[in-house]
PDB file of C-alpha atoms in Angstrom:
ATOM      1  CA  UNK A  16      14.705 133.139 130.216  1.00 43.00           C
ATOM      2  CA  UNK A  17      12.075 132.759 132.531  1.00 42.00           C
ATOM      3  CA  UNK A  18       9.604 135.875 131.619  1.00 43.00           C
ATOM      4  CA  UNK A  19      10.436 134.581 128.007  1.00 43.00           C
ATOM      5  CA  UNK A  20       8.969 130.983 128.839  1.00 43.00           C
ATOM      6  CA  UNK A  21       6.093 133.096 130.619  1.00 44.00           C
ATOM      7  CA  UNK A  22       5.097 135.002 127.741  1.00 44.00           C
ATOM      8  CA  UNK A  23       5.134 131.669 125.886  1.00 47.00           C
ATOM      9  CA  UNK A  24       2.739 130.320 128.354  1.00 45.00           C
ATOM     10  CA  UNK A  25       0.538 133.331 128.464  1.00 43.00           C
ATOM     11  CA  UNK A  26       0.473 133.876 124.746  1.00 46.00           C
ATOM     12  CA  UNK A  27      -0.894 129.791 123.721  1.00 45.00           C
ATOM     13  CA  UNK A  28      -3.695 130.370 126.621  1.00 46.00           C
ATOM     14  CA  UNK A  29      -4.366 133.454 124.349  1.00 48.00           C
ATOM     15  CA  UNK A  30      -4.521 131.501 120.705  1.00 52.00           C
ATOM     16  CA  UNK A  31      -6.354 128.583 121.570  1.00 54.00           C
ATOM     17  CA  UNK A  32      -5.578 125.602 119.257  1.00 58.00           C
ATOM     18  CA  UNK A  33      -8.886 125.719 117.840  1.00 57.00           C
ATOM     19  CA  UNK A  34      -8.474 129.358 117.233  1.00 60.00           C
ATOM     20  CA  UNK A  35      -4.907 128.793 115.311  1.00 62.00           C
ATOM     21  CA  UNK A  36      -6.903 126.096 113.538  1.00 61.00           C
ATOM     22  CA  UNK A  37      -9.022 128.126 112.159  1.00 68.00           C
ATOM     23  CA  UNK A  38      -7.104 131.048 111.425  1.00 72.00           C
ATOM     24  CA  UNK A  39      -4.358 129.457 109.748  1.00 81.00           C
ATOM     25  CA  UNK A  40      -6.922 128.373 106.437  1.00 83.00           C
ATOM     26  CA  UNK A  41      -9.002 131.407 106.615  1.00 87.00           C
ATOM     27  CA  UNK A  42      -6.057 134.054 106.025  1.00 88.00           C
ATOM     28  CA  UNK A  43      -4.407 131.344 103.479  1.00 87.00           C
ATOM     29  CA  UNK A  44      -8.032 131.650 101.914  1.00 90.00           C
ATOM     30  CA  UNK A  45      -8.508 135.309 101.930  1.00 90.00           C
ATOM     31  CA  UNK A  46      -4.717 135.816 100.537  1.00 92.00           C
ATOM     32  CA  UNK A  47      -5.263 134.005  98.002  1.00 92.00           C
ATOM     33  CA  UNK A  48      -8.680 134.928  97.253  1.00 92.00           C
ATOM     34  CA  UNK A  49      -7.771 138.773  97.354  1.00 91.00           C
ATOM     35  CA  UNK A  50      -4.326 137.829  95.013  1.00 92.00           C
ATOM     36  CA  UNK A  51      -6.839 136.206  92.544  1.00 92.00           C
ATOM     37  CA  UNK A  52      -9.064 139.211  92.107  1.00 89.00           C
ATOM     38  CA  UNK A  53      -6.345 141.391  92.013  1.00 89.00           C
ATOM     39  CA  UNK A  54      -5.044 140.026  89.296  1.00 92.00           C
ATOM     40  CA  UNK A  55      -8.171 139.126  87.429  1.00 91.00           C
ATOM     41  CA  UNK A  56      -9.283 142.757  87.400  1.00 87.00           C
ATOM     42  CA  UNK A  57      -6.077 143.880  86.295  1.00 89.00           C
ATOM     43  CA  UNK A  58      -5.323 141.941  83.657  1.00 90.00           C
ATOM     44  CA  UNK A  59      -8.744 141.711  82.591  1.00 90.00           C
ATOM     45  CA  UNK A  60     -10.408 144.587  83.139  1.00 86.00           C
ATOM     46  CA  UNK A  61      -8.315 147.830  84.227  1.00 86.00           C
ATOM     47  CA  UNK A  62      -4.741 147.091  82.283  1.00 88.00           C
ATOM     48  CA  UNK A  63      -6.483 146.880  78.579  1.00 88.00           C
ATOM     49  CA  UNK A  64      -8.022 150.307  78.892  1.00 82.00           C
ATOM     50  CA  UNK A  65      -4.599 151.813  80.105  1.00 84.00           C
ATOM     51  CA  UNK A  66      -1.740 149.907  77.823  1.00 84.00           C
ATOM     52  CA  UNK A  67      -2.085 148.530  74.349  1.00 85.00           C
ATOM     53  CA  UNK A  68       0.457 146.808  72.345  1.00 89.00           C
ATOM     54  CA  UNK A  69       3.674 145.573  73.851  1.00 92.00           C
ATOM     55  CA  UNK A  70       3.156 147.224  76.768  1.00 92.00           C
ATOM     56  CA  UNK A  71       0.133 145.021  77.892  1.00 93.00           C
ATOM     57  CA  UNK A  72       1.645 142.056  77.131  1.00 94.00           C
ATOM     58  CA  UNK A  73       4.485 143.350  79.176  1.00 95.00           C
ATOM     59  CA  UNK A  74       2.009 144.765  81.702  1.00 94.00           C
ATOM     60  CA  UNK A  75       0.819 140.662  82.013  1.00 95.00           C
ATOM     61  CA  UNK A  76       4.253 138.982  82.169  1.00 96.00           C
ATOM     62  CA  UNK A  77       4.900 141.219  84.768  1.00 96.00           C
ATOM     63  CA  UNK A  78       1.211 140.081  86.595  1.00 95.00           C
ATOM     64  CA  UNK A  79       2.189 136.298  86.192  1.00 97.00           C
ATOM     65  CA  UNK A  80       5.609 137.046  87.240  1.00 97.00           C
ATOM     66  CA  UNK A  81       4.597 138.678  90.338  1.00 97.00           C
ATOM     67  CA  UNK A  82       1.284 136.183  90.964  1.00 97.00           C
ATOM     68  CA  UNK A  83       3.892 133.483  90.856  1.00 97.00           C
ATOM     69  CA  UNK A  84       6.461 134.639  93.670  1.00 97.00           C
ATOM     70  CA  UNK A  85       3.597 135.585  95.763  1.00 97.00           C
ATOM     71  CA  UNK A  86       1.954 132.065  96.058  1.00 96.00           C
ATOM     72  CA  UNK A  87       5.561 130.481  95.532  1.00 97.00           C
ATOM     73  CA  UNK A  88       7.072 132.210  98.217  1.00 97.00           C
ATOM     74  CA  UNK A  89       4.201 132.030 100.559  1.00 96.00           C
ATOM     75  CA  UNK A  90       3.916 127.712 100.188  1.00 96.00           C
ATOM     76  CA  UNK A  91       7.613 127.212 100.505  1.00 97.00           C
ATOM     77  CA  UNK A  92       7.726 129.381 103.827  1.00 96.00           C
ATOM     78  CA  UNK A  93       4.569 126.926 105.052  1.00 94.00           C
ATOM     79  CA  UNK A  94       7.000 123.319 103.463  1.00 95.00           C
ATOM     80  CA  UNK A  95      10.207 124.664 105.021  1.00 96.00           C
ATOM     81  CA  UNK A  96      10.386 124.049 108.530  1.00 95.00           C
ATOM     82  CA  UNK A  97      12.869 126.426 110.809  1.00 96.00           C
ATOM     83  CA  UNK A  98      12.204 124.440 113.922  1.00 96.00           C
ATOM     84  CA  UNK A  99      15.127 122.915 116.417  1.00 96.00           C
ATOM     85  CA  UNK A 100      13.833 119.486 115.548  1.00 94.00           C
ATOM     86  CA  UNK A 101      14.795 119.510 111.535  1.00 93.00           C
ATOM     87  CA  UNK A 102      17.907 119.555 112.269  1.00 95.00           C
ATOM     88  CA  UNK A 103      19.918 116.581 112.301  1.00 94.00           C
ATOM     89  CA  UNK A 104      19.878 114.707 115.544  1.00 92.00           C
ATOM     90  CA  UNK A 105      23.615 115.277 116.446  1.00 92.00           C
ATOM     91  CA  UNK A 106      22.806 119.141 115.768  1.00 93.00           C
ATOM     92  CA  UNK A 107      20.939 119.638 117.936  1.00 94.00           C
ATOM     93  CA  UNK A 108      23.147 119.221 120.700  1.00 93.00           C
ATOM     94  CA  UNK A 109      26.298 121.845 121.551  1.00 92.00           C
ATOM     95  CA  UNK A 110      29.544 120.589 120.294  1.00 90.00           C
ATOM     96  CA  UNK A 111      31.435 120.095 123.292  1.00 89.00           C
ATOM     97  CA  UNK A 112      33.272 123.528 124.612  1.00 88.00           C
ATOM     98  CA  UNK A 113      30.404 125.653 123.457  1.00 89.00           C
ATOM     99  CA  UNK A 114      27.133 124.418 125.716  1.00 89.00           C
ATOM    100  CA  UNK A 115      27.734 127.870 127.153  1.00 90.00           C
ATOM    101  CA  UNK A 116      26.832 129.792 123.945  1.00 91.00           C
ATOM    102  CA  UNK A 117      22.869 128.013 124.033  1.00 95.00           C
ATOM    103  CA  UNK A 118      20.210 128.816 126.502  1.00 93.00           C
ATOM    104  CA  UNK A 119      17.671 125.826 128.363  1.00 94.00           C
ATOM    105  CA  UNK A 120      14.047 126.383 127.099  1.00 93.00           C
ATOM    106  CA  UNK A 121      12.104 125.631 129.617  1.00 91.00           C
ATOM    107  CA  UNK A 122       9.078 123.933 127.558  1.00 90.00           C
ATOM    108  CA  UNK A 123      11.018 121.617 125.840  1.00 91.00           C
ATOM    109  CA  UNK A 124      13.294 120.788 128.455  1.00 91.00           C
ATOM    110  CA  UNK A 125      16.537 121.164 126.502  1.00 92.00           C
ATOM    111  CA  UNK A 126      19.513 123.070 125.695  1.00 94.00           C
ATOM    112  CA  UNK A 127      18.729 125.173 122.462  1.00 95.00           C
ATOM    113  CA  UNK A 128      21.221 127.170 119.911  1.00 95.00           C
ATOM    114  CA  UNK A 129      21.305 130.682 120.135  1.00 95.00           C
ATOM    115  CA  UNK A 130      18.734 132.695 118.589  1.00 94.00           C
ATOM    116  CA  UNK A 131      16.491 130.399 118.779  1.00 94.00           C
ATOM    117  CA  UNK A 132      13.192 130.922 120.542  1.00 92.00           C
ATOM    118  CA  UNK A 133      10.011 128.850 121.487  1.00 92.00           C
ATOM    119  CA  UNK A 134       6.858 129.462 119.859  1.00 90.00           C
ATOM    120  CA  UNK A 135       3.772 128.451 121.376  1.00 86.00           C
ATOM    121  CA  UNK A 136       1.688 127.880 118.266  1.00 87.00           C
ATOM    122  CA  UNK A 137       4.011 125.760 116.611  1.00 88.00           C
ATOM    123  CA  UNK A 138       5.374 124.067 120.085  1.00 88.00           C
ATOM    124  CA  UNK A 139       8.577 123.950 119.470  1.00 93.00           C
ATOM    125  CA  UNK A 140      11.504 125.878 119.658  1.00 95.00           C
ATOM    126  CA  UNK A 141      12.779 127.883 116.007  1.00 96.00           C
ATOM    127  CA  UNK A 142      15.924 128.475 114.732  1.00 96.00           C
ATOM    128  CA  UNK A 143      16.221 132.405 114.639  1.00 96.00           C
ATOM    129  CA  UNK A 144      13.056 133.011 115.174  1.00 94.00           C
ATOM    130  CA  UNK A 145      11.609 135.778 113.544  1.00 94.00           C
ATOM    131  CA  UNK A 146       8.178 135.798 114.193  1.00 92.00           C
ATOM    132  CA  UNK A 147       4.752 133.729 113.721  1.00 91.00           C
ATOM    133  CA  UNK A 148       3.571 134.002 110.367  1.00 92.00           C
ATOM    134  CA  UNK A 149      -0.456 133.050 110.215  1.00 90.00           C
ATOM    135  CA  UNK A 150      -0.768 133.254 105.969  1.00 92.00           C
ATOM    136  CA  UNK A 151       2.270 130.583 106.043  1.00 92.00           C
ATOM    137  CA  UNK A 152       0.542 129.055 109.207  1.00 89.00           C
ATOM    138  CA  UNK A 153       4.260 128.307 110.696  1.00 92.00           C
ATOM    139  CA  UNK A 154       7.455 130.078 111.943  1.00 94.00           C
ATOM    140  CA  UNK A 155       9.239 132.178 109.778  1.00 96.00           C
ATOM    141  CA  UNK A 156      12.918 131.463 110.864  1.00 96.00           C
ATOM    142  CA  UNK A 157      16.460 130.635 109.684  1.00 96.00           C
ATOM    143  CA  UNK A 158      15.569 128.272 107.011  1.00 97.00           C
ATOM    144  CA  UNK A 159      12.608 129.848 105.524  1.00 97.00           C
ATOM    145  CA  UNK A 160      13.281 133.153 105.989  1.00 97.00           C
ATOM    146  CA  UNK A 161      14.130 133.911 102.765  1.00 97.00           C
ATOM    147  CA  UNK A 162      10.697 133.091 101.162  1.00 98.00           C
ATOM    148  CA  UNK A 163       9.090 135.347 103.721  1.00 97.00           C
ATOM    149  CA  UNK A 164      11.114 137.989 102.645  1.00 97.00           C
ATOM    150  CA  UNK A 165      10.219 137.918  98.923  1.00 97.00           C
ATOM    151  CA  UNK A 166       6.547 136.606  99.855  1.00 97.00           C
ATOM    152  CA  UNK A 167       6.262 140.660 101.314  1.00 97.00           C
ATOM    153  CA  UNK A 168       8.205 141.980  98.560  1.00 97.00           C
ATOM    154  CA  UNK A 169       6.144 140.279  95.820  1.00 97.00           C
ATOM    155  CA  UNK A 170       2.672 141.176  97.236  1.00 96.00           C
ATOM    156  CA  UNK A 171       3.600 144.667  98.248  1.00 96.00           C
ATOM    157  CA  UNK A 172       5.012 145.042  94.540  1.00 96.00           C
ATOM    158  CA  UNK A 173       1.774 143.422  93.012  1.00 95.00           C
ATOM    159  CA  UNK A 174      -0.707 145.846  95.161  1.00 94.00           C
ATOM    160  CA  UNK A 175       1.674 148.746  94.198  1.00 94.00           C
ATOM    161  CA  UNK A 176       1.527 148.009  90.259  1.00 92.00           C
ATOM    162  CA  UNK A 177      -2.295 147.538  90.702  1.00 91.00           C
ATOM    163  CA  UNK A 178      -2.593 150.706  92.135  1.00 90.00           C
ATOM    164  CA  UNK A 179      -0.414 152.142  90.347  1.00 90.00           C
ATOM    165  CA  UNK A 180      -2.576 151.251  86.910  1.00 89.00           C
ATOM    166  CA  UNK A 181      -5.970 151.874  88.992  1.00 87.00           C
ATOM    167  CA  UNK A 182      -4.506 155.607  89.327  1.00 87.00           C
ATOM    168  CA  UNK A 183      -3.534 155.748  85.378  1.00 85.00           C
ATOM    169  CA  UNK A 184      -6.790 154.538  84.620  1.00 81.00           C
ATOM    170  CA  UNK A 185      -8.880 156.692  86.323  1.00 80.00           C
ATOM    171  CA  UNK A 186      -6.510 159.650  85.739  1.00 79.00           C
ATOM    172  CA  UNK A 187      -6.983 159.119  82.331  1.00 74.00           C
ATOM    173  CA  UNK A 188     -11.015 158.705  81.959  1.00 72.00           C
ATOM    174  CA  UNK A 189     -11.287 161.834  84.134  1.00 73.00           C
ATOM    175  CA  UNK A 190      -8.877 163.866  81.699  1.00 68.00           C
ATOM    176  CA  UNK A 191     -10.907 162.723  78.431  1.00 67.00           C
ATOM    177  CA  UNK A 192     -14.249 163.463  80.800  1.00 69.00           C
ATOM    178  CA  UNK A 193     -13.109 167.008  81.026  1.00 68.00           C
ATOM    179  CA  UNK A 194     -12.070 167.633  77.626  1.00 65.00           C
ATOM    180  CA  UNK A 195     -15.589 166.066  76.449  1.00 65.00           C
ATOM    181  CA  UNK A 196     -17.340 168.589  78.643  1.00 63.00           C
ATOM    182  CA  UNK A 197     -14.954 171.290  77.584  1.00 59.00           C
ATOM    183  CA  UNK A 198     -16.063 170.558  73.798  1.00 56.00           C
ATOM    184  CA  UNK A 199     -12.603 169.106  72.351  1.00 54.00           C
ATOM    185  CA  UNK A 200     -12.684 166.125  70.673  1.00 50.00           C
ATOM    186  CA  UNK A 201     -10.620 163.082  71.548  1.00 48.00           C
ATOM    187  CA  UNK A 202     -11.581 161.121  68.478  1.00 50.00           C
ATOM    188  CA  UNK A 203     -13.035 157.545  68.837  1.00 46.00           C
ATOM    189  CA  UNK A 204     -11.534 156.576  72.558  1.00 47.00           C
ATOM    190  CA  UNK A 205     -14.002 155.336  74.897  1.00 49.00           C
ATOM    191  CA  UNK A 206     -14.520 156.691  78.623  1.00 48.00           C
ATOM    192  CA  UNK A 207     -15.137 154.011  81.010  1.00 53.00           C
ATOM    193  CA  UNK A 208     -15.041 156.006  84.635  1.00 53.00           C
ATOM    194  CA  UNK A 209     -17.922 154.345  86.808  1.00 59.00           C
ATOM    195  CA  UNK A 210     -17.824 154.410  90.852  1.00 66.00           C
ATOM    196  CA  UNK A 211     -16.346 150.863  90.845  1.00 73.00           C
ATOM    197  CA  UNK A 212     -13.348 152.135  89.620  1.00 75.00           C
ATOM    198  CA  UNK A 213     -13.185 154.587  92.957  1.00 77.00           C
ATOM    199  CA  UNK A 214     -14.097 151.453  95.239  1.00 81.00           C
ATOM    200  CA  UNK A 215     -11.252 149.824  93.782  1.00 82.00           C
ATOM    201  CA  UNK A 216      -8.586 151.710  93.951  1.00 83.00           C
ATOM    202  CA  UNK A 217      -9.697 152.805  97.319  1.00 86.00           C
ATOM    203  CA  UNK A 218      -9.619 148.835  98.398  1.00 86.00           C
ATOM    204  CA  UNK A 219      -6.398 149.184  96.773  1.00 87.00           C
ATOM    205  CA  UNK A 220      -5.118 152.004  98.431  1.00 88.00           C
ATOM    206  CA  UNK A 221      -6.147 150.007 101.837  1.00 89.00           C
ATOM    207  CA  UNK A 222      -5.022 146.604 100.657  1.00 88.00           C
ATOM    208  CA  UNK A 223      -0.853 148.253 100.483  1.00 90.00           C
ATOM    209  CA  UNK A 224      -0.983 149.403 103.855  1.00 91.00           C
ATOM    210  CA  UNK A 225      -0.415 146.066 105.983  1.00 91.00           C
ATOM    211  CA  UNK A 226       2.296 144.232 103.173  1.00 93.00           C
ATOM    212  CA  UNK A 227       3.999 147.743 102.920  1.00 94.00           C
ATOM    213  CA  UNK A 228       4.381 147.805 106.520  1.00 94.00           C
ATOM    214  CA  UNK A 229       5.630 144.201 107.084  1.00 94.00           C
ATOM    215  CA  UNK A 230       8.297 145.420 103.833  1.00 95.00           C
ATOM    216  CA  UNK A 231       9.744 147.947 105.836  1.00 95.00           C
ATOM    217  CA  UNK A 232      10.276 145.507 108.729  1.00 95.00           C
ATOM    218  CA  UNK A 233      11.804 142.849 106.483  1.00 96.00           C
ATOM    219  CA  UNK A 234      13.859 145.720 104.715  1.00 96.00           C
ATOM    220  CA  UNK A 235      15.270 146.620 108.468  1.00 95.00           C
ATOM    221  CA  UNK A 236      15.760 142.868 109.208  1.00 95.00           C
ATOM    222  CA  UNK A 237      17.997 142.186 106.349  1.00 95.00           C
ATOM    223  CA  UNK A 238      19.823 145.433 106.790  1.00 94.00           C
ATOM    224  CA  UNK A 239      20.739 144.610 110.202  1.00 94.00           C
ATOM    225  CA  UNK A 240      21.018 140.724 110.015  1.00 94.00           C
ATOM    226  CA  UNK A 241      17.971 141.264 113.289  1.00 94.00           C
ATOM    227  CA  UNK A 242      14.552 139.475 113.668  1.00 93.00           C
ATOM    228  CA  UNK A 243      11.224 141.298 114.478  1.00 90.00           C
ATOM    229  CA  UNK A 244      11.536 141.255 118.125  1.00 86.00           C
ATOM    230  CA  UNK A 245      14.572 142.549 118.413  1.00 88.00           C
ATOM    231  CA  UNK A 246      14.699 144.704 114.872  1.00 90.00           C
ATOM    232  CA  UNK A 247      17.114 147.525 116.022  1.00 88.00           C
ATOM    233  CA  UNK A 248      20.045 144.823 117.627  1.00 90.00           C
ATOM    234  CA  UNK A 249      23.182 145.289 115.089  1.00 91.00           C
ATOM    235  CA  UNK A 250      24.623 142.874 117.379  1.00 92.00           C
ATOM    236  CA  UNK A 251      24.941 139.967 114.011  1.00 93.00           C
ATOM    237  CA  UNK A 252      25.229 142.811 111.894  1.00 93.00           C
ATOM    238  CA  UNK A 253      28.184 141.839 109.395  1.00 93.00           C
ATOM    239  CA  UNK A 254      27.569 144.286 106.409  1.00 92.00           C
ATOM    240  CA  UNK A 255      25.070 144.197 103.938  1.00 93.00           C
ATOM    241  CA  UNK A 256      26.345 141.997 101.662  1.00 93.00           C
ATOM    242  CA  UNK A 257      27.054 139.414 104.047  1.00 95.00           C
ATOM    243  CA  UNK A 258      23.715 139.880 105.911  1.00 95.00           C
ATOM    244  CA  UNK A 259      21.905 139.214 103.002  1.00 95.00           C
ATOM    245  CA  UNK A 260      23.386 135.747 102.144  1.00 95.00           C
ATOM    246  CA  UNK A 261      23.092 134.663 105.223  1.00 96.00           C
ATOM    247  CA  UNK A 262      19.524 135.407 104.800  1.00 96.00           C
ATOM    248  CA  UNK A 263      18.980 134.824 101.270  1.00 97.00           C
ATOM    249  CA  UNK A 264      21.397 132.022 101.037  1.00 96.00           C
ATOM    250  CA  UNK A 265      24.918 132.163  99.044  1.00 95.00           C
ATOM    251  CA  UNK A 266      22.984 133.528  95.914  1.00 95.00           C
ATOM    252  CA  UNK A 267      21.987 136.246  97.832  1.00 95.00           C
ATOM    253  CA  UNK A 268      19.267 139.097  96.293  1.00 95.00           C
ATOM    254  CA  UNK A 269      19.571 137.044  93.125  1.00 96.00           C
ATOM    255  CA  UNK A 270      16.812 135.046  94.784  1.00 97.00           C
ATOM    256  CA  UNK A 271      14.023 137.294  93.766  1.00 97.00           C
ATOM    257  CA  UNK A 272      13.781 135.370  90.657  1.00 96.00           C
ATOM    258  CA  UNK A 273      12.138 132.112  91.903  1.00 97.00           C
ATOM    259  CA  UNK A 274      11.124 130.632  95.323  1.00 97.00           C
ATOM    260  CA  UNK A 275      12.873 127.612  93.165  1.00 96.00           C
ATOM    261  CA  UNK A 276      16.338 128.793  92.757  1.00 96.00           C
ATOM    262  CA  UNK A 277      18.659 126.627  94.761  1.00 96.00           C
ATOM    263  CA  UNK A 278      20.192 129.023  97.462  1.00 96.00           C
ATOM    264  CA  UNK A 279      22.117 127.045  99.931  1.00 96.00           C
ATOM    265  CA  UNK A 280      22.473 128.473 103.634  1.00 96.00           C
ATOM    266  CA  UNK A 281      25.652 129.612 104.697  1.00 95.00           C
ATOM    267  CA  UNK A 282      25.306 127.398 107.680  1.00 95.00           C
ATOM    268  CA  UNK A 283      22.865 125.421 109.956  1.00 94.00           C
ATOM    269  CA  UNK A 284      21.926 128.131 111.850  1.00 94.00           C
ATOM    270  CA  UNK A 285      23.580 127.014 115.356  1.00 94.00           C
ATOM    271  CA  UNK A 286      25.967 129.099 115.563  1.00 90.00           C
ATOM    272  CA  UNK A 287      26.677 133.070 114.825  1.00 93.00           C
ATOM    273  CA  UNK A 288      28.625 135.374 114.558  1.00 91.00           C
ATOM    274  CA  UNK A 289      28.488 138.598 116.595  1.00 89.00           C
ATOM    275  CA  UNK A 290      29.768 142.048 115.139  1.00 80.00           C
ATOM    276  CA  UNK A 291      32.778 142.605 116.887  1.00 72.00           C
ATOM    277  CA  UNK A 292      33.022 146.616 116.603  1.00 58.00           C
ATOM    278  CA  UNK A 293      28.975 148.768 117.646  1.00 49.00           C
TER     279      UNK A 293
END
């Protein structure tokens, strides 16, 4: 416990506060900023010259769909709070007979549930801590975790389908390029392929990389009912199916369809339950 109260220490003379200050609104800016493009140019600009019909309207839905659980997710995981503190006062105490099962942090001076870890930007102790998120600009933990999750999903989905249309598009101009220099005739359909389309999709390409990789963390997470520090421990593994409500809540994967949907946790987060069988 102590290296962990250490590391604490080490890590805030690392972040500054002005530092976190500042970080915090600048990656919330440049989120949202790049999310707004995104979907400007695609909805805009790339998706009419690749779907027509029904299929752009779908193509749209789908945008404001995904636009929607992005900046959803992300400002529920900043309103819900996953700290010690939240809880109510007689929580966040042991019931009597289990003071064994929580661990003294050092900074706060108090017993604390298991899982739960300090975090020196937020100064405070989190239930299950996962990790520090700086777009949210708090602590993903127990109570927010959730919205994290589908915050990654959403905006690794949304780069993916831009992409994804990016590719189609220029795919497309270069095949009706080649059959214009090749002397067929493709009727009245016009080529647009200029070298913005290439920077683009190569910003695109770019852009996947970081949510992808925080997805396949998340994806492990669930799967094992683990948090990012310690992402291979099975040790609260309890299947799938279980693992996901008690992340998700008792509607489990159903809440992909709105940061809204009422979800309620299967419990406070003080106590759980350790796989009895590795």
């Amino acid at each position: 416990m102590c290296i962990v109260n250490d590391w604490c220490r080490e890590y805030a003379s690392l972040y500054p506060k002005k530092t976190v200050s500042i970080g915090h609104p600048l990656s919330a800016i440049f989120l949202l900023v790049g999310t707004a493009f995104f979907f400007t140019l695609q909805v805009f600009y790339v998706a009419p010259d690749v779907h027509d019909g029904f299929m752009y309207k779908f193509f749209v839905v789908s945008a404001i769909f995904t636009t929607y659980n992005i900046i959803g997710n992300l400002l529920a995981c900043h309103r819900t709070s996953s700290a010690v503190k939240s809880l109510p006062k007689e929580r966040q105490v042991p019931e009597p007979g289990k003071e064994h099962l929580w661990h003294y942090c050092d900074i706060c001076q108090k017993l604390m549930p298991p899982r739960s870890w300090h975090c020196a930007l937020c100064k405070c102790c989190i239930l299950k801590r996962d990790h520090h998120c700086i777009f949210a600009a708090t602590c993903i933990g127990h109570n927010n975790h959730r919205y994290f999750f589908w915050f990654t999903f959403y905006l690794a989905f949304g780069i993916f389908m831009s992409m994804a249309t990016l590719l189609c598009d220029v795919g497309r101009s270069v095949y009706l390029l080649h059959r214009m220099k090749a002397g067929l005739s493709f009727g009245n359909t016009e080529i647009n392929l200029s070298y913005r389309r290439y920077v683009f999709l190569i910003l695109n390409i770019f852009a996947l990389g970081f949510p992808a990789l925080m997805l396949r963390f998340q994806v492990q997470i669930l799967k094992f009912n683990s948090t990012y520090y310690q992402i291979s421990s099975r040790l609260h593994d309890l299947g799938f199916q279980k693992n996901c409500k008690l992340i998700m809540g008792q509607r489990g994967l159903w809440t992909f369809l709105s940061p809204s949907l009422k979800s309620p946790l299967l419990h406070d987060g003080t106590h759980w339950q350790i796989k009895q069988c590795f």
